[in-house]
CSV table of C-alpha atoms in Angstrom, one decimal:
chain,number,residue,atom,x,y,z
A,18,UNK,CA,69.2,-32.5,-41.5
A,19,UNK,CA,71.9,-32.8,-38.4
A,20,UNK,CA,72.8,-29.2,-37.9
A,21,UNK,CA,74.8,-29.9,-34.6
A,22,UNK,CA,76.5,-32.5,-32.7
A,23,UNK,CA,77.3,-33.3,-28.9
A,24,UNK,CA,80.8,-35.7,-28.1
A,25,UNK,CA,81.4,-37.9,-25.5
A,26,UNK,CA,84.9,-38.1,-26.8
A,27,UNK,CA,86.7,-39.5,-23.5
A,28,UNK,CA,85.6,-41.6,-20.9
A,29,UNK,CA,88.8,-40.2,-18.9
A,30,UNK,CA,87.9,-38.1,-15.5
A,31,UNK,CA,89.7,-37.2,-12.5
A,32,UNK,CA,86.8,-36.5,-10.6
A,33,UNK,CA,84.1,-39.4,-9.6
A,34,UNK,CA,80.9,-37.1,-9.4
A,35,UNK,CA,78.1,-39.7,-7.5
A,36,UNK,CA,75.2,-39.2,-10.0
A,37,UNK,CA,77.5,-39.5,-12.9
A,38,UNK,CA,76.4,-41.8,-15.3
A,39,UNK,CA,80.2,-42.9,-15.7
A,40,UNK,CA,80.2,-44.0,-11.9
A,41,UNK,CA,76.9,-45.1,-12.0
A,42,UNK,CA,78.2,-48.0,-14.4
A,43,UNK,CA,80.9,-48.4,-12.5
A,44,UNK,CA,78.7,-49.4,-9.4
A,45,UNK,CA,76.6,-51.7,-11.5
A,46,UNK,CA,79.7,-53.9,-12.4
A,47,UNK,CA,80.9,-52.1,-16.1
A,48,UNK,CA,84.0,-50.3,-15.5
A,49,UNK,CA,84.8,-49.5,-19.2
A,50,UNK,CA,88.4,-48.1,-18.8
A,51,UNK,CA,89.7,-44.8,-20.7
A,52,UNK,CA,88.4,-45.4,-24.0
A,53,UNK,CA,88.8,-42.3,-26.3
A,54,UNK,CA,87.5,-41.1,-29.7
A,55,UNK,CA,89.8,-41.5,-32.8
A,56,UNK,CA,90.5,-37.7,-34.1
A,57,UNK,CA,89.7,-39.0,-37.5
A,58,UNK,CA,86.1,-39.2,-36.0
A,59,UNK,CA,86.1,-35.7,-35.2
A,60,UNK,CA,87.3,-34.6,-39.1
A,61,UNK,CA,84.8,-36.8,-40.8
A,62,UNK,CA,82.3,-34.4,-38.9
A,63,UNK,CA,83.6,-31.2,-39.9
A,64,UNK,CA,83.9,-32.6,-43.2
A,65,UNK,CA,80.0,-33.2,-43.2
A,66,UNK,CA,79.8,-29.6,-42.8
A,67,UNK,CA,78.8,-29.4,-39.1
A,68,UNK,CA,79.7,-26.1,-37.8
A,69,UNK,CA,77.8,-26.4,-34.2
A,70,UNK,CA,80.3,-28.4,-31.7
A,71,UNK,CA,79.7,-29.5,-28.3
A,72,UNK,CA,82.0,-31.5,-26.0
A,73,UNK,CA,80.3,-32.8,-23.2
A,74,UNK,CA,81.1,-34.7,-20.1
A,75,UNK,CA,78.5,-37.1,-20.1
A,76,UNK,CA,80.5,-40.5,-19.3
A,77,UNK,CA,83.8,-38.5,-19.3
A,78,UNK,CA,85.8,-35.4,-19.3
A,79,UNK,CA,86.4,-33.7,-22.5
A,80,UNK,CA,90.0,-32.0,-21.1
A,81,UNK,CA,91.2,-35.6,-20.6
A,82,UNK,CA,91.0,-36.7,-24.3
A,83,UNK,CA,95.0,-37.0,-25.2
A,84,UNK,CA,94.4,-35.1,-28.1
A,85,UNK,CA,92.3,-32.5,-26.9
A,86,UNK,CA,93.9,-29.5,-28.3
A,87,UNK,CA,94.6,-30.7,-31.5
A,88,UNK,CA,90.8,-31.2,-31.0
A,89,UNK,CA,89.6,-27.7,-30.3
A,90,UNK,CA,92.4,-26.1,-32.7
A,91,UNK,CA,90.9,-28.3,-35.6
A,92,UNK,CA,87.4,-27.1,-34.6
A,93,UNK,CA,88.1,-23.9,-34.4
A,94,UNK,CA,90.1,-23.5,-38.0
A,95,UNK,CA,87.0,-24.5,-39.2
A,96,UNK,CA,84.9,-22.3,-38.4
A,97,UNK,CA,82.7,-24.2,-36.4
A,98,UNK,CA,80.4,-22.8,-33.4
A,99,UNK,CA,82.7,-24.2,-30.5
A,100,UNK,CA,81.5,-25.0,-27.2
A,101,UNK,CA,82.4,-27.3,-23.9
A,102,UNK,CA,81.1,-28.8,-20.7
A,103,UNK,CA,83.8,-29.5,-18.2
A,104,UNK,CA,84.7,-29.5,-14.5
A,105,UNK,CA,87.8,-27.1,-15.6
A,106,UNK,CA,90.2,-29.1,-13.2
A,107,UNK,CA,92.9,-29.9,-15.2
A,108,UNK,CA,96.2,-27.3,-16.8
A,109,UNK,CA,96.9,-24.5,-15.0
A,110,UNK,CA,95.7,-20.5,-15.8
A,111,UNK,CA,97.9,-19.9,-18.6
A,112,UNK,CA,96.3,-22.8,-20.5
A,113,UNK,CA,92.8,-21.4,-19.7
A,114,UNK,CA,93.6,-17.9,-20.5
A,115,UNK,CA,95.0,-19.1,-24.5
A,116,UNK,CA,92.0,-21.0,-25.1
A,117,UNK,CA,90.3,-18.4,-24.1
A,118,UNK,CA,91.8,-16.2,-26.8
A,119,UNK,CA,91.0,-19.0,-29.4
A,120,UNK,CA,87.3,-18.6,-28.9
A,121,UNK,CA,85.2,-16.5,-31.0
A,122,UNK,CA,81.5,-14.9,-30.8
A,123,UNK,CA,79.0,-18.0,-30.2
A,124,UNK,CA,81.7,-20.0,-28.6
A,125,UNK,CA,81.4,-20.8,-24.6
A,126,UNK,CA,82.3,-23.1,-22.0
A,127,UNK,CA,80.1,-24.3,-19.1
A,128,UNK,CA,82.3,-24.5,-15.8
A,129,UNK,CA,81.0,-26.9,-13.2
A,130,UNK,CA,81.5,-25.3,-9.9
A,131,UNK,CA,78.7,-26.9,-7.3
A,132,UNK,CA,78.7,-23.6,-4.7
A,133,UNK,CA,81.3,-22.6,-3.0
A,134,UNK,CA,84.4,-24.1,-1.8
A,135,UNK,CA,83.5,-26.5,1.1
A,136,UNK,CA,79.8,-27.2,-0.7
A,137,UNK,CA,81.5,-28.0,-4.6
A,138,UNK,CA,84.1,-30.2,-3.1
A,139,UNK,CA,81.6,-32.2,-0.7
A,140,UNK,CA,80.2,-33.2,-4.1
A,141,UNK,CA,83.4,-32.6,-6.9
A,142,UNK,CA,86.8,-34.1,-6.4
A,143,UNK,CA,88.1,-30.9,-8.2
A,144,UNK,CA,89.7,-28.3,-6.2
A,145,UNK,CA,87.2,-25.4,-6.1
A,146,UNK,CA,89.8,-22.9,-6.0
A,147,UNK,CA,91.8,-24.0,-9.4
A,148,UNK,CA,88.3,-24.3,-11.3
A,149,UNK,CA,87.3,-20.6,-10.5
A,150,UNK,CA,91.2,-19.2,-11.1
A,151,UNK,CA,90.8,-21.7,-14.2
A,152,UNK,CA,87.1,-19.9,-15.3
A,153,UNK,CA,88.4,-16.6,-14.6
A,154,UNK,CA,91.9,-16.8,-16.6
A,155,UNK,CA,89.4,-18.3,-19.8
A,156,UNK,CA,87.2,-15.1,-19.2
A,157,UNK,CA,90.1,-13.3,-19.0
A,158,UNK,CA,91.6,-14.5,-22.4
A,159,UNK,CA,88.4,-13.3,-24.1
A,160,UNK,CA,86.1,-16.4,-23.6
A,161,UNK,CA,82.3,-17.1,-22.7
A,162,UNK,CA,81.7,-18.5,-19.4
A,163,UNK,CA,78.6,-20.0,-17.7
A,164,UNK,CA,78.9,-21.0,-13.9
A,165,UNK,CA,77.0,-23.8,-13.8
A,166,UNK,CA,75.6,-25.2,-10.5
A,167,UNK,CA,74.0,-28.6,-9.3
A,168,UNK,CA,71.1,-27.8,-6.5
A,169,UNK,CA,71.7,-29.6,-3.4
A,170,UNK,CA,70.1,-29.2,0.0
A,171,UNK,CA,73.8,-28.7,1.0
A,172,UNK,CA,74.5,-25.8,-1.3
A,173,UNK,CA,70.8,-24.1,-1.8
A,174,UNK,CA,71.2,-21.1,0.7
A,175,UNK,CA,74.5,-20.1,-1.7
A,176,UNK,CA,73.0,-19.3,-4.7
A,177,UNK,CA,72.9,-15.1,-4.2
A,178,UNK,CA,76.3,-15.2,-3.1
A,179,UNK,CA,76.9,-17.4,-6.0
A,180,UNK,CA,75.3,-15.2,-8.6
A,181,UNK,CA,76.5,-12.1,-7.4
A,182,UNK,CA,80.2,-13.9,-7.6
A,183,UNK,CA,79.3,-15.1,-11.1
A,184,UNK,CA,78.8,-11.5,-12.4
A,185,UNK,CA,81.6,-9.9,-10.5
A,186,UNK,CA,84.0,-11.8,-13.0
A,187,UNK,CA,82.1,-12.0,-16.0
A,188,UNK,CA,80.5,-15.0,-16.2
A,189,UNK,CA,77.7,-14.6,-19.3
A,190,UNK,CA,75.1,-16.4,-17.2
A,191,UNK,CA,74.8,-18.8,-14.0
A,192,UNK,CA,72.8,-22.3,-14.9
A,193,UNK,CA,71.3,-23.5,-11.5
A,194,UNK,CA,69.7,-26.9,-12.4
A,195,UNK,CA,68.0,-29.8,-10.3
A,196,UNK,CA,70.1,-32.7,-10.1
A,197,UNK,CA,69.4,-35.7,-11.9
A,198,UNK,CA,68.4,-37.8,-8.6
A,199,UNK,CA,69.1,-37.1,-5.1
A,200,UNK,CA,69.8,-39.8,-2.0
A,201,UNK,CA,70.3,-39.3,1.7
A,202,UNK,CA,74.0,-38.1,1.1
A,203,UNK,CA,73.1,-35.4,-1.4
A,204,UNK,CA,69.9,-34.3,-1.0
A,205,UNK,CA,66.8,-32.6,-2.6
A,206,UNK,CA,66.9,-28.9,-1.8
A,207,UNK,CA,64.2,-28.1,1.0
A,208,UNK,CA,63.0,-25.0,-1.2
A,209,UNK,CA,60.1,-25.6,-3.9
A,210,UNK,CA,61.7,-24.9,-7.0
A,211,UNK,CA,60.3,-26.3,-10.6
A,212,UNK,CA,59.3,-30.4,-10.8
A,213,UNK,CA,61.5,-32.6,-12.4
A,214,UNK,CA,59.2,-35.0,-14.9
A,215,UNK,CA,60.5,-38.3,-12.6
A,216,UNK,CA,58.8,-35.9,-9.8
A,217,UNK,CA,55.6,-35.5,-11.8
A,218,UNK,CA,55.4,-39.1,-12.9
A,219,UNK,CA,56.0,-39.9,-9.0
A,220,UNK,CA,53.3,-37.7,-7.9
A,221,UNK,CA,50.8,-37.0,-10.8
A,222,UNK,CA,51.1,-40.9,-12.2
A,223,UNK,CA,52.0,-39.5,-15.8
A,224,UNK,CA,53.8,-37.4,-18.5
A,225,UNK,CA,51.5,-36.6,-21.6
A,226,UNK,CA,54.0,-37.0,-24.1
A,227,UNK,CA,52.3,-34.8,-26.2
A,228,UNK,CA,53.5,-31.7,-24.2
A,229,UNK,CA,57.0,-32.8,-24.6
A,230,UNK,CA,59.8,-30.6,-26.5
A,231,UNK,CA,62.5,-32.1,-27.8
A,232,UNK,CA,65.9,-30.3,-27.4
A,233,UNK,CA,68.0,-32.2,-30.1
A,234,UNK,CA,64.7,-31.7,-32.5
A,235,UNK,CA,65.0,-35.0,-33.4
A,236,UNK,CA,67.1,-35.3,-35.7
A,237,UNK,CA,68.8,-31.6,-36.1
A,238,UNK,CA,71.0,-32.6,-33.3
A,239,UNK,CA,72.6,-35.5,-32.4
A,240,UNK,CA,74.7,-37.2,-29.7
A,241,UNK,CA,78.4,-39.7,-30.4
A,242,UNK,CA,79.8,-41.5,-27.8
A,243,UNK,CA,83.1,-42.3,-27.4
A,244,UNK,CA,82.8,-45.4,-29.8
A,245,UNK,CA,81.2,-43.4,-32.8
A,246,UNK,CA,77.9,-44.6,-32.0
A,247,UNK,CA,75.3,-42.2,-33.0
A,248,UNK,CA,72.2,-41.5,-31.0
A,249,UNK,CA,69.1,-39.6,-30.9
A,250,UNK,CA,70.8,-37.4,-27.4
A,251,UNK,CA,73.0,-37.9,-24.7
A,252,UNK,CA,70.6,-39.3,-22.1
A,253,UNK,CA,69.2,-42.4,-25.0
A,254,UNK,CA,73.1,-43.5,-25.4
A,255,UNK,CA,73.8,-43.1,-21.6
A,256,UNK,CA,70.6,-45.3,-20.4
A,257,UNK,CA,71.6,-47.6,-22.9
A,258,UNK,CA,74.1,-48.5,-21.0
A,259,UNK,CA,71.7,-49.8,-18.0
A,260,UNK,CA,69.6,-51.3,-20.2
A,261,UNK,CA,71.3,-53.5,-22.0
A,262,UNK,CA,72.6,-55.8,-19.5
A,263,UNK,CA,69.0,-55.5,-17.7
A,264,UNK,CA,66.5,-56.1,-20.7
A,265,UNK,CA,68.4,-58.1,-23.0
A,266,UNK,CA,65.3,-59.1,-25.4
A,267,UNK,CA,64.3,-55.2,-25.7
A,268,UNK,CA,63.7,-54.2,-29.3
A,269,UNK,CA,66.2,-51.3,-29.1
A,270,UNK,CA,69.3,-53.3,-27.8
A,271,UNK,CA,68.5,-55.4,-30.7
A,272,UNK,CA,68.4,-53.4,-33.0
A,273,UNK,CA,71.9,-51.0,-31.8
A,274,UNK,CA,73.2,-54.6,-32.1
A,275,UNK,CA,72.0,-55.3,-35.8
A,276,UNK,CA,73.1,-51.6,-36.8
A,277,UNK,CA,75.9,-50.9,-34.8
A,278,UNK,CA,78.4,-50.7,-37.5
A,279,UNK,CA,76.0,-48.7,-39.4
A,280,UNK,CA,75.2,-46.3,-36.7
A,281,UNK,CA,79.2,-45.6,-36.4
A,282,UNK,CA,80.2,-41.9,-37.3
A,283,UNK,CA,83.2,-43.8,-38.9
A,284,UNK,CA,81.5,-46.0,-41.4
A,285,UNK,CA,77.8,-43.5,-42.6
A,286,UNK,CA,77.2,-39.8,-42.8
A,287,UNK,CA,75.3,-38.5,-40.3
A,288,UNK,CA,72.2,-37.4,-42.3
A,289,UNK,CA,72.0,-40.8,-43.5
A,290,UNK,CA,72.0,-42.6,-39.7
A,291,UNK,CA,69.0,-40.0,-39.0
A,292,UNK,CA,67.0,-41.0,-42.4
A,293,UNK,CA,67.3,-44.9,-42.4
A,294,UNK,CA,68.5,-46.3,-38.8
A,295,UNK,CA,65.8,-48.5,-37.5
A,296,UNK,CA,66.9,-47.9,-33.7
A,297,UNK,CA,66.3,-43.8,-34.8
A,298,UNK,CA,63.1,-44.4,-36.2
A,299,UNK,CA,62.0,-46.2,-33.0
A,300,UNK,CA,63.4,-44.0,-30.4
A,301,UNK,CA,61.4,-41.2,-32.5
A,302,UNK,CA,58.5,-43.2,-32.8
A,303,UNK,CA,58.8,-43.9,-29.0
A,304,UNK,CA,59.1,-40.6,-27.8
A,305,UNK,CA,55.5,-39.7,-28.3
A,306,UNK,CA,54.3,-42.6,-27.3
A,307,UNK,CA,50.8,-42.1,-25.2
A,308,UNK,CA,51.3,-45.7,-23.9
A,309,UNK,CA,54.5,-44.5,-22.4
A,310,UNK,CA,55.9,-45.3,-18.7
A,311,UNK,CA,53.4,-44.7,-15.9
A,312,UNK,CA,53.5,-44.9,-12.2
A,313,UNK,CA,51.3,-46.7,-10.4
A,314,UNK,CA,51.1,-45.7,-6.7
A,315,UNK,CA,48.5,-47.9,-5.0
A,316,UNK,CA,51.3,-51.2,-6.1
A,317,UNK,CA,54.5,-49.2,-6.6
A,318,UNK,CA,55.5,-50.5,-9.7
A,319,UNK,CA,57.0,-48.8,-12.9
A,320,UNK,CA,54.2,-50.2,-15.7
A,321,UNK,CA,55.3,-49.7,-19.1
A,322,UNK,CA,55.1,-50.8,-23.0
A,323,UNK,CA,58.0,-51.9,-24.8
A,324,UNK,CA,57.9,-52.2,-28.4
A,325,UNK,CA,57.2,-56.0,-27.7
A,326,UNK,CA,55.4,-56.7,-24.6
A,327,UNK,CA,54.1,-54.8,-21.6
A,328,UNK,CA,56.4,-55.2,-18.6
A,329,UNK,CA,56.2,-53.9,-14.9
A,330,UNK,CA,58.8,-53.0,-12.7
A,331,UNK,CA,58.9,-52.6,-9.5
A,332,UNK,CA,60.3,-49.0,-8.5
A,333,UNK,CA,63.3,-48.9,-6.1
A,334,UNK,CA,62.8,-45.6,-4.6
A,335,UNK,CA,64.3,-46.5,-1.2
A,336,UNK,CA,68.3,-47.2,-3.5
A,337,UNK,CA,69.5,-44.6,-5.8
A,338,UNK,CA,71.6,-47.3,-7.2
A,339,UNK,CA,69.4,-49.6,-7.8
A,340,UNK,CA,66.4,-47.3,-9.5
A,341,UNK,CA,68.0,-46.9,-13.0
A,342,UNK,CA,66.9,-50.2,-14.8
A,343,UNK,CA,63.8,-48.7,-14.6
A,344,UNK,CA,63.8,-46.5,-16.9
A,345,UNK,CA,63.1,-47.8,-20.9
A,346,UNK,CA,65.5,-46.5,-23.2
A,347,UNK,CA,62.2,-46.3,-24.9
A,348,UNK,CA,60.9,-43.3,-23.0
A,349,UNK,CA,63.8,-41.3,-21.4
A,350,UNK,CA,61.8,-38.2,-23.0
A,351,UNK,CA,59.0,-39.0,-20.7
A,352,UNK,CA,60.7,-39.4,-17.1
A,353,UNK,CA,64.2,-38.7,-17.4
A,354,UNK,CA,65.8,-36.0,-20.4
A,355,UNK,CA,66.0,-32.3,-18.9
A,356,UNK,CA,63.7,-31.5,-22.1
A,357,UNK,CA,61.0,-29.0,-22.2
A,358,UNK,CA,57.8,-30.1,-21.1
A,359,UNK,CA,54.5,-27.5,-20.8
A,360,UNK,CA,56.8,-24.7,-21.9
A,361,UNK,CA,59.6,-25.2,-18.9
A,362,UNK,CA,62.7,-26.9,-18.9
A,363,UNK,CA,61.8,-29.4,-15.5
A,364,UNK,CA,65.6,-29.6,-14.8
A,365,UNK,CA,66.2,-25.7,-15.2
A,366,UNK,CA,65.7,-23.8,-12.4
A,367,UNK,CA,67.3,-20.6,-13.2
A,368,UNK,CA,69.1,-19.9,-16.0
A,369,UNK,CA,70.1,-16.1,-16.0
């Protein structure tokens, strides 16, 4: 049933991105320290027969894992589909350029380079300069790049220079999505481009779950955190980590308590955490919930049902930092995942 799998396997960074979920933590009081996944972890997938590999950056970056070569190398001896989010600001060119030669057709990395120099590192803490010689030594060495970029009101009017840039060195595509919140430091881009769902919750009062598209097709793909701990995608595990200190008596911290050693890539196949977890059968069960979050304008209060008892809250807009425990871990498909909804990805905006 799990076809592919995306790793959190490092919550090392040398960058402290503001809408990171890793920083966001950090400002809410639960700095968790470099904690990095056991390589064993990484073998018992392969040896599960999972040939579609992602390393992601979603509390961490990948690059940063001590072992991270013996990492990719064992990936890529076995065949696997290969591929890797990162900021690209650590080793130098010649680094870049051999795992380039590693990588083979299907493979690609997804540089993060926010605009150009003065726009990225207003954002990044990463030098913009060493993460496009960095891209363009990987290209060089036979891999597949994307350029991906984080819209900004700071960086909008650079995206044609930025495209045009992306092409001249053979970058396979430039990803240009909307970022996951905005504040009065980094703000929304000025220009209409597509709604995020949080916008059309905000504005329309609602997300009918039923036009929702899952992109880990519940189930076929999963996300595994830097503890082993298997979840439905990236963005359930990473509100998890908000939610449990805020909603203690919620039905899915209870039951990722009751499970969590059954839940762990270490201890059960994954086929078998997607068949019989209780937490996956209620974050699927969830998802497509009509009685889902809702905004309600005229009070401005989050209303929505947990699996136990209705509960408002009230919505934050005016701090950034304080809007998170908002959100159920019950419904990040309905305000918060970049999933598909009507046809259109609502944190895409280009993708070309």
């Amino acid at each position: 049933m799990v076809e592919s799998v995306q790793i959190g396997i490092t919550t090392r960074c040398n960058s402290h991105c503001f809408f990171c979920f890793r920083e966001e933590l950090k400002r809410a009081g639960r700095k968790e320290g470099n904690v990095d996944l056991p390589f064993e972890a990484i073998e018992k997938i392969i040896d599960q027969g999972i040939r579609d590999i992602q390393l992601c950056g979603n509390r961490g970056e990948a690059i940063f894992h001590p072992d991270i070569e013996r990492i990719i190398d064992t990936i890529k001896s076995s065949g696997s589909r290969f591929e890797m989010n990162t900021n690209g600001g650590r080793f130098d060119t010649n680094w870049w350029y051999n795992l380039g030669q590693k990588m083979t057709e299907g493979d690609q990395v997804t540089f993060a380079l926010d605009g150009l120099k003065t726009s990225h590192e207003y954002y990044r803490d990463t030098k913009w300069i060493d993460v496009f010689n960095n891209m363009k030594a990987f290209i060089k060495g036979g891999g597949t790049a994307v350029w991906q970029v984080v819209l900004f009101r700071h960086n909008e009017n650079e995206i044609k220079t930025i495209k045009a840039l992306s092409k001249s060195i053979g970058c396979r595509k430039t990803w240009i999505i909307n970022s996951r919140i905005y504040n009065n430091k980094f703000k929304k881009p000025i220009k209409e481009f597509n709604k995020t769902k949080e916008d059309m919750l905000l504005t329309e009062g609602n997300v009918n779950p039923e036009n929702i598209e899952c992109r880990f097709g519940l189930g076929k793909r999963v996300y595994i955190g830097v503890d082993g701990s298997v979840w439905p995608c990236c963005f359930s595990r990473c509100h998890y980590g908000f939610k449990e200190r805020a909603y203690k008596g919620n039905q899915i911290t209870r039951l990722y308590k009751e499970e969590y050693d059954f839940i762990n890539v270490m201890n059960t196949p994954l086929d078998d955490i997607v068949k019989k977890s209780k937490l996956f059968k209620q974050m699927f069960s969830n998802m497509h919930n009509s009685h889902g979050v809702r905004y309600d304008p005229e009070h401005d209060y989050m209303i929505s049902k947990d699996a136990d008892k209705p509960i408002m809250y009230k919505n934050p807009n005016k701090d950034a930092m304080a809007r998170h425990p908002r959100y159920m871990i019950n419904f990040p498909c309905q305000v918060y995942c970049n999933n598909k909804i009507d046809g259109k990805n609502r944190r895409d905006i280009e993708n070309v």
